[in-house]
Amino acid sequence: MTAGKTGLVVTAHPGDFVWRAGGAIALHARKGYRMKIVCLSFGERGESQWAWKKGDVSLAEVKAQRREEAERAAETLGAEIEFFDAGDYPLHTTPEMLERLVDIYRELKPSFVLTHSLEDPYNVDHPEATRFAQEARIIAQAAGHKPNPDLTYNAPPVFLFEPHQPEQCNYKPNVILNIDEVWETKRKAFEILAAQKHLWDYYTRVALNRGMQGGRNSGRAMTYGEAYQRIFPQIVEELA
């Protein structure tokens, strides 16, 4: 167990934390980290076309169904989840939401943060979530914001998880996480998102591709991987 360590995931929609970061969430939860997901929306508009095509459905009903799926997926991965209900397509956060996320940073003191790529021409909700996550991270370390002489807080490293089409998002991963030991858990979380079954095989192939690349770069056998792009420099005592 890794007592006292925590990880924070800031995601625009429920499916994002499953497809893109489910392995990291499950792996660190297994290692004893307290993993918290901040899900900014329920994906009620942009991730729920199947519901709207059925007709005769309300926004509240779609939200409720997506919330239930997201809660089950988070539980499967070993994480807690908090919803901000900022809406999607478009996603617009509020000053109150920013204050809440700042408080989460300070209370949780995450060892790392996972969020979206900096760019995504296919989905502006994604870089907006990243901007929001970074703004809160910066404000959380400002001693003059809600001053508290007893506060101890160090801004955590930020890792960007892989977008759907990385080559269109100027996304260049520099970390590949071996998720072999939790792959079956991640796959179970996939299967909770039944309305997006068309993505199950796609993201299985992504994991296999990253696993192959991870093995080639490390010289160690691995089958499944997740790619991340680290934003800030890593401070080390030696290079080996």
mmCIF file of C-alpha atoms in Angstrom:
data_model
loop_
_atom_site.group_PDB
_atom_site.id
_atom_site.type_symbol
_atom_site.label_atom_id
_atom_site.label_comp_id
_atom_site.label_asym_id
_atom_site.label_seq_id
_atom_site.Cartn_x
_atom_site.Cartn_y
_atom_site.Cartn_z
ATOM 1 C CA MET A 1 0.000 0.000 0.000
ATOM 2 C CA THR A 2 1.065 3.579 -0.725
ATOM 3 C CA ALA A 3 -0.358 5.247 2.349
ATOM 4 C CA GLY A 4 -1.335 8.880 2.015
ATOM 5 C CA LYS A 5 -0.680 9.205 -1.714
ATOM 6 C CA THR A 6 -3.399 10.512 -3.995
ATOM 7 C CA GLY A 7 -4.128 11.135 -7.650
ATOM 8 C CA LEU A 8 -6.542 13.544 -9.318
ATOM 9 C CA VAL A 9 -8.221 13.147 -12.706
ATOM 10 C CA VAL A 10 -9.993 16.134 -14.284
ATOM 11 C CA THR A 11 -12.133 14.992 -17.192
ATOM 12 C CA ALA A 12 -14.659 16.682 -19.447
ATOM 13 C CA HIS A 13 -16.981 13.686 -19.889
ATOM 14 C CA PRO A 14 -17.476 10.252 -18.285
ATOM 15 C CA GLY A 15 -16.116 8.236 -21.201
ATOM 16 C CA ASP A 16 -12.849 10.150 -21.197
ATOM 17 C CA PHE A 17 -11.567 8.849 -17.872
ATOM 18 C CA VAL A 18 -12.427 5.283 -18.872
ATOM 19 C CA TRP A 19 -10.910 5.154 -22.375
ATOM 20 C CA ARG A 20 -7.888 7.341 -21.749
ATOM 21 C CA ALA A 21 -6.923 6.994 -18.074
ATOM 22 C CA GLY A 22 -8.711 3.898 -16.790
ATOM 23 C CA GLY A 23 -5.472 1.939 -16.559
ATOM 24 C CA ALA A 24 -3.659 4.599 -14.557
ATOM 25 C CA ILE A 25 -6.624 5.007 -12.223
ATOM 26 C CA ALA A 26 -6.950 1.261 -11.586
ATOM 27 C CA LEU A 27 -3.200 0.715 -11.260
ATOM 28 C CA HIS A 28 -2.669 3.447 -8.694
ATOM 29 C CA ALA A 29 -5.825 2.489 -6.789
ATOM 30 C CA ARG A 30 -4.430 -1.048 -6.573
ATOM 31 C CA LYS A 31 -1.185 0.390 -5.206
ATOM 32 C CA GLY A 32 -3.112 2.107 -2.424
ATOM 33 C CA TYR A 33 -3.513 5.600 -3.827
ATOM 34 C CA ARG A 34 -6.716 7.473 -3.139
ATOM 35 C CA MET A 35 -7.892 8.257 -6.673
ATOM 36 C CA LYS A 36 -10.410 11.043 -7.233
ATOM 37 C CA ILE A 37 -12.112 11.882 -10.515
ATOM 38 C CA VAL A 38 -13.581 15.337 -11.106
ATOM 39 C CA CYS A 39 -16.006 14.860 -13.996
ATOM 40 C CA LEU A 40 -17.039 18.245 -15.328
ATOM 41 C CA SER A 41 -20.149 17.029 -17.165
ATOM 42 C CA PHE A 42 -22.298 13.958 -17.638
ATOM 43 C CA GLY A 43 -21.643 13.888 -21.377
ATOM 44 C CA GLU A 44 -25.369 14.385 -21.716
ATOM 45 C CA ARG A 45 -25.230 16.044 -25.124
ATOM 46 C CA GLY A 46 -22.029 15.026 -26.854
ATOM 47 C CA GLU A 47 -21.621 11.466 -25.572
ATOM 48 C CA SER A 48 -25.270 10.472 -25.644
ATOM 49 C CA GLN A 49 -26.414 10.554 -29.257
ATOM 50 C CA TRP A 50 -27.941 7.105 -28.808
ATOM 51 C CA ALA A 51 -30.353 8.481 -26.178
ATOM 52 C CA TRP A 52 -31.473 11.465 -28.226
ATOM 53 C CA LYS A 53 -32.052 9.344 -31.318
ATOM 54 C CA LYS A 54 -34.602 7.287 -29.385
ATOM 55 C CA GLY A 55 -36.701 10.410 -28.932
ATOM 56 C CA ASP A 56 -39.102 11.279 -26.119
ATOM 57 C CA VAL A 57 -36.308 11.695 -23.566
ATOM 58 C CA SER A 58 -35.472 14.583 -21.248
ATOM 59 C CA LEU A 59 -32.109 16.101 -20.437
ATOM 60 C CA ALA A 60 -32.564 15.077 -16.801
ATOM 61 C CA GLU A 61 -33.126 11.452 -17.819
ATOM 62 C CA VAL A 62 -30.002 11.368 -19.968
ATOM 63 C CA LYS A 63 -27.952 12.945 -17.193
ATOM 64 C CA ALA A 64 -29.211 10.379 -14.696
ATOM 65 C CA GLN A 65 -28.283 7.465 -16.934
ATOM 66 C CA ARG A 66 -24.815 8.827 -17.697
ATOM 67 C CA ARG A 67 -24.225 9.567 -14.009
ATOM 68 C CA GLU A 68 -25.102 6.000 -13.094
ATOM 69 C CA GLU A 69 -22.700 4.627 -15.728
ATOM 70 C CA ALA A 70 -19.886 6.947 -14.624
ATOM 71 C CA GLU A 71 -20.325 6.040 -10.957
ATOM 72 C CA ARG A 72 -20.192 2.336 -11.773
ATOM 73 C CA ALA A 73 -17.120 2.783 -13.967
ATOM 74 C CA ALA A 74 -15.318 4.804 -11.291
ATOM 75 C CA GLU A 75 -16.154 2.174 -8.664
ATOM 76 C CA THR A 76 -14.867 -0.580 -10.960
ATOM 77 C CA LEU A 77 -11.573 1.285 -11.376
ATOM 78 C CA GLY A 78 -11.298 1.912 -7.633
ATOM 79 C CA ALA A 79 -11.871 5.667 -7.645
ATOM 80 C CA GLU A 80 -14.241 8.183 -6.109
ATOM 81 C CA ILE A 81 -15.981 10.628 -8.416
ATOM 82 C CA GLU A 82 -17.404 14.133 -8.071
ATOM 83 C CA PHE A 83 -19.555 15.767 -10.753
ATOM 84 C CA PHE A 84 -19.530 19.488 -11.461
ATOM 85 C CA ASP A 85 -22.501 19.435 -13.880
ATOM 86 C CA ALA A 86 -20.973 22.133 -16.094
ATOM 87 C CA GLY A 87 -22.768 20.860 -19.175
ATOM 88 C CA ASP A 88 -21.119 19.721 -22.385
ATOM 89 C CA TYR A 89 -21.249 20.841 -26.008
ATOM 90 C CA PRO A 90 -20.566 23.479 -24.799
ATOM 91 C CA LEU A 91 -18.747 23.011 -21.485
ATOM 92 C CA HIS A 92 -18.720 26.226 -19.423
ATOM 93 C CA THR A 93 -17.373 26.275 -15.875
ATOM 94 C CA THR A 94 -18.247 28.915 -13.286
ATOM 95 C CA PRO A 95 -16.250 30.827 -10.636
ATOM 96 C CA GLU A 96 -17.881 28.625 -8.001
ATOM 97 C CA MET A 97 -16.630 25.505 -9.780
ATOM 98 C CA LEU A 98 -13.133 26.957 -9.940
ATOM 99 C CA GLU A 99 -13.198 27.615 -6.193
ATOM 100 C CA ARG A 100 -14.310 24.040 -5.576
ATOM 101 C CA LEU A 101 -11.509 22.604 -7.707
ATOM 102 C CA VAL A 102 -8.949 24.800 -5.912
ATOM 103 C CA ASP A 103 -10.232 23.410 -2.619
ATOM 104 C CA ILE A 104 -9.940 19.860 -3.970
ATOM 105 C CA TYR A 105 -6.302 20.449 -4.937
ATOM 106 C CA ARG A 106 -5.516 21.766 -1.465
ATOM 107 C CA GLU A 107 -7.466 19.079 0.396
ATOM 108 C CA LEU A 108 -6.373 16.131 -1.724
ATOM 109 C CA LYS A 109 -2.758 17.246 -2.294
ATOM 110 C CA PRO A 110 -2.511 14.985 -5.355
ATOM 111 C CA SER A 111 0.778 13.326 -6.252
ATOM 112 C CA PHE A 112 -0.149 13.810 -9.897
ATOM 113 C CA VAL A 113 -2.952 15.134 -12.088
ATOM 114 C CA LEU A 114 -4.302 13.517 -15.256
ATOM 115 C CA THR A 115 -6.279 15.536 -17.775
ATOM 116 C CA HIS A 116 -6.811 16.127 -21.501
ATOM 117 C CA SER A 117 -4.453 17.245 -24.246
ATOM 118 C CA LEU A 118 -3.766 20.951 -24.655
ATOM 119 C CA GLU A 119 -5.343 20.940 -28.118
ATOM 120 C CA ASP A 120 -8.235 19.065 -29.702
ATOM 121 C CA PRO A 121 -9.797 20.511 -32.870
ATOM 122 C CA TYR A 122 -12.531 17.867 -32.713
ATOM 123 C CA ASN A 123 -13.782 18.655 -29.213
ATOM 124 C CA VAL A 124 -13.275 22.032 -27.546
ATOM 125 C CA ASP A 125 -14.619 20.652 -24.245
ATOM 126 C CA HIS A 126 -11.346 18.729 -23.845
ATOM 127 C CA PRO A 127 -8.811 21.601 -23.891
ATOM 128 C CA GLU A 128 -11.275 23.673 -21.855
ATOM 129 C CA ALA A 129 -11.138 20.986 -19.146
ATOM 130 C CA THR A 130 -7.335 21.115 -19.285
ATOM 131 C CA ARG A 131 -7.274 24.892 -19.043
ATOM 132 C CA PHE A 132 -9.616 24.712 -16.055
ATOM 133 C CA ALA A 133 -7.509 22.032 -14.342
ATOM 134 C CA GLN A 134 -4.343 24.060 -14.821
ATOM 135 C CA GLU A 135 -5.924 27.317 -13.641
ATOM 136 C CA ALA A 136 -7.049 25.686 -10.410
ATOM 137 C CA ARG A 137 -3.601 24.107 -9.930
ATOM 138 C CA ILE A 138 -1.958 27.523 -10.256
ATOM 139 C CA ILE A 139 -4.396 29.309 -7.947
ATOM 140 C CA ALA A 140 -4.135 26.564 -5.333
ATOM 141 C CA GLN A 141 -0.450 27.359 -4.811
ATOM 142 C CA ALA A 142 -1.047 31.102 -4.377
ATOM 143 C CA ALA A 143 -0.574 31.830 -0.672
ATOM 144 C CA GLY A 144 -2.777 34.918 -0.900
ATOM 145 C CA HIS A 145 -5.796 32.997 -2.187
ATOM 146 C CA LYS A 146 -7.860 32.087 0.871
ATOM 147 C CA PRO A 147 -4.778 32.672 3.081
ATOM 148 C CA ASN A 148 -4.012 29.967 5.622
ATOM 149 C CA PRO A 149 -0.639 30.075 7.419
ATOM 150 C CA ASP A 150 -0.919 26.355 8.162
ATOM 151 C CA LEU A 151 -1.504 25.331 4.547
ATOM 152 C CA THR A 152 1.104 23.081 2.973
ATOM 153 C CA TYR A 153 0.719 22.463 -0.740
ATOM 154 C CA ASN A 154 3.026 21.671 -3.635
ATOM 155 C CA ALA A 155 1.702 21.923 -7.177
ATOM 156 C CA PRO A 156 1.630 18.388 -8.626
ATOM 157 C CA PRO A 157 2.983 17.213 -11.981
ATOM 158 C CA VAL A 158 0.418 17.143 -14.790
ATOM 159 C CA PHE A 159 0.125 14.323 -17.303
ATOM 160 C CA LEU A 160 -2.049 14.661 -20.397
ATOM 161 C CA PHE A 161 -3.831 11.498 -21.471
ATOM 162 C CA GLU A 162 -4.107 10.473 -25.091
ATOM 163 C CA PRO A 163 -6.728 12.146 -27.306
ATOM 164 C CA HIS A 164 -8.748 10.222 -29.866
ATOM 165 C CA GLN A 165 -6.630 11.456 -32.786
ATOM 166 C CA PRO A 166 -3.256 12.456 -31.301
ATOM 167 C CA GLU A 167 -1.672 13.497 -34.585
ATOM 168 C CA GLN A 168 -4.357 16.181 -35.001
ATOM 169 C CA CYS A 169 -3.851 17.478 -31.463
ATOM 170 C CA ASN A 170 -0.078 18.114 -31.505
ATOM 171 C CA TYR A 171 0.128 15.388 -28.889
ATOM 172 C CA LYS A 172 3.555 13.851 -28.315
ATOM 173 C CA PRO A 173 3.582 11.273 -25.507
ATOM 174 C CA ASN A 174 6.746 11.006 -23.444
ATOM 175 C CA VAL A 175 5.487 8.513 -20.848
ATOM 176 C CA ILE A 176 4.048 5.047 -21.476
ATOM 177 C CA LEU A 177 2.471 3.388 -18.461
ATOM 178 C CA ASN A 178 2.439 -0.414 -18.269
ATOM 179 C CA ILE A 179 -1.152 -1.380 -17.430
ATOM 180 C CA ASP A 180 -0.882 -5.149 -17.933
ATOM 181 C CA GLU A 181 -1.860 -5.994 -14.367
ATOM 182 C CA VAL A 182 -5.059 -3.930 -14.509
ATOM 183 C CA TRP A 183 -6.048 -4.379 -18.149
ATOM 184 C CA GLU A 184 -8.990 -6.658 -17.330
ATOM 185 C CA THR A 185 -10.269 -4.067 -14.855
ATOM 186 C CA LYS A 186 -10.065 -1.335 -17.477
ATOM 187 C CA ARG A 187 -11.854 -3.552 -19.980
ATOM 188 C CA LYS A 188 -14.662 -4.165 -17.463
ATOM 189 C CA ALA A 189 -15.055 -0.406 -17.132
ATOM 190 C CA PHE A 190 -15.304 -0.185 -20.943
ATOM 191 C CA GLU A 191 -18.228 -2.571 -20.872
ATOM 192 C CA ILE A 192 -20.177 -0.412 -18.452
ATOM 193 C CA LEU A 193 -20.369 2.245 -21.184
ATOM 194 C CA ALA A 194 -22.642 0.092 -23.315
ATOM 195 C CA ALA A 195 -23.864 3.004 -25.429
ATOM 196 C CA GLN A 196 -20.324 3.484 -26.741
ATOM 197 C CA LYS A 197 -19.653 -0.140 -27.578
ATOM 198 C CA HIS A 198 -18.179 0.931 -30.921
ATOM 199 C CA LEU A 199 -15.175 2.309 -28.988
ATOM 200 C CA TRP A 200 -14.339 -0.839 -27.018
ATOM 201 C CA ASP A 201 -12.233 -2.437 -29.731
ATOM 202 C CA TYR A 202 -10.742 0.875 -30.822
ATOM 203 C CA TYR A 203 -9.303 1.608 -27.384
ATOM 204 C CA THR A 204 -8.196 -2.003 -26.987
ATOM 205 C CA ARG A 205 -6.109 -1.523 -30.123
ATOM 206 C CA VAL A 206 -4.744 1.765 -28.742
ATOM 207 C CA ALA A 207 -3.657 -0.031 -25.556
ATOM 208 C CA LEU A 208 -2.002 -2.812 -27.553
ATOM 209 C CA ASN A 209 -0.146 -0.312 -29.733
ATOM 210 C CA ARG A 210 1.140 1.602 -26.714
ATOM 211 C CA GLY A 211 2.078 -1.673 -25.031
ATOM 212 C CA MET A 212 4.171 -2.648 -28.060
ATOM 213 C CA GLN A 213 5.865 0.763 -28.049
ATOM 214 C CA GLY A 214 6.451 0.554 -24.306
ATOM 215 C CA GLY A 215 8.142 -2.807 -24.663
ATOM 216 C CA ARG A 216 10.343 -1.547 -27.470
ATOM 217 C CA ASN A 217 11.399 1.546 -25.530
ATOM 218 C CA SER A 218 12.003 -0.246 -22.226
ATOM 219 C CA GLY A 219 13.290 -3.635 -23.295
ATOM 220 C CA ARG A 220 10.741 -5.202 -20.931
ATOM 221 C CA ALA A 221 7.831 -7.349 -21.996
ATOM 222 C CA MET A 222 4.469 -5.626 -21.841
ATOM 223 C CA THR A 223 1.190 -6.029 -23.690
ATOM 224 C CA TYR A 224 -1.017 -3.084 -22.743
ATOM 225 C CA GLY A 225 -0.017 0.525 -22.222
ATOM 226 C CA GLU A 226 -1.388 4.041 -21.770
ATOM 227 C CA ALA A 227 0.353 7.086 -23.209
ATOM 228 C CA TYR A 228 0.816 10.373 -21.377
ATOM 229 C CA GLN A 229 2.473 13.687 -22.119
ATOM 230 C CA ARG A 230 4.098 15.294 -19.119
ATOM 231 C CA ILE A 231 3.839 19.097 -19.109
ATOM 232 C CA PHE A 232 6.381 20.174 -16.497
ATOM 233 C CA PRO A 233 10.012 19.013 -16.114
ATOM 234 C CA GLN A 234 10.752 16.035 -13.935
ATOM 235 C CA ILE A 235 13.404 16.764 -11.292
ATOM 236 C CA VAL A 236 15.844 13.877 -10.763
ATOM 237 C CA GLU A 237 19.136 13.259 -8.985
ATOM 238 C CA GLU A 238 20.562 11.134 -11.806
ATOM 239 C CA LEU A 239 19.587 10.218 -15.351
ATOM 240 C CA ALA A 240 19.872 6.435 -15.213
#
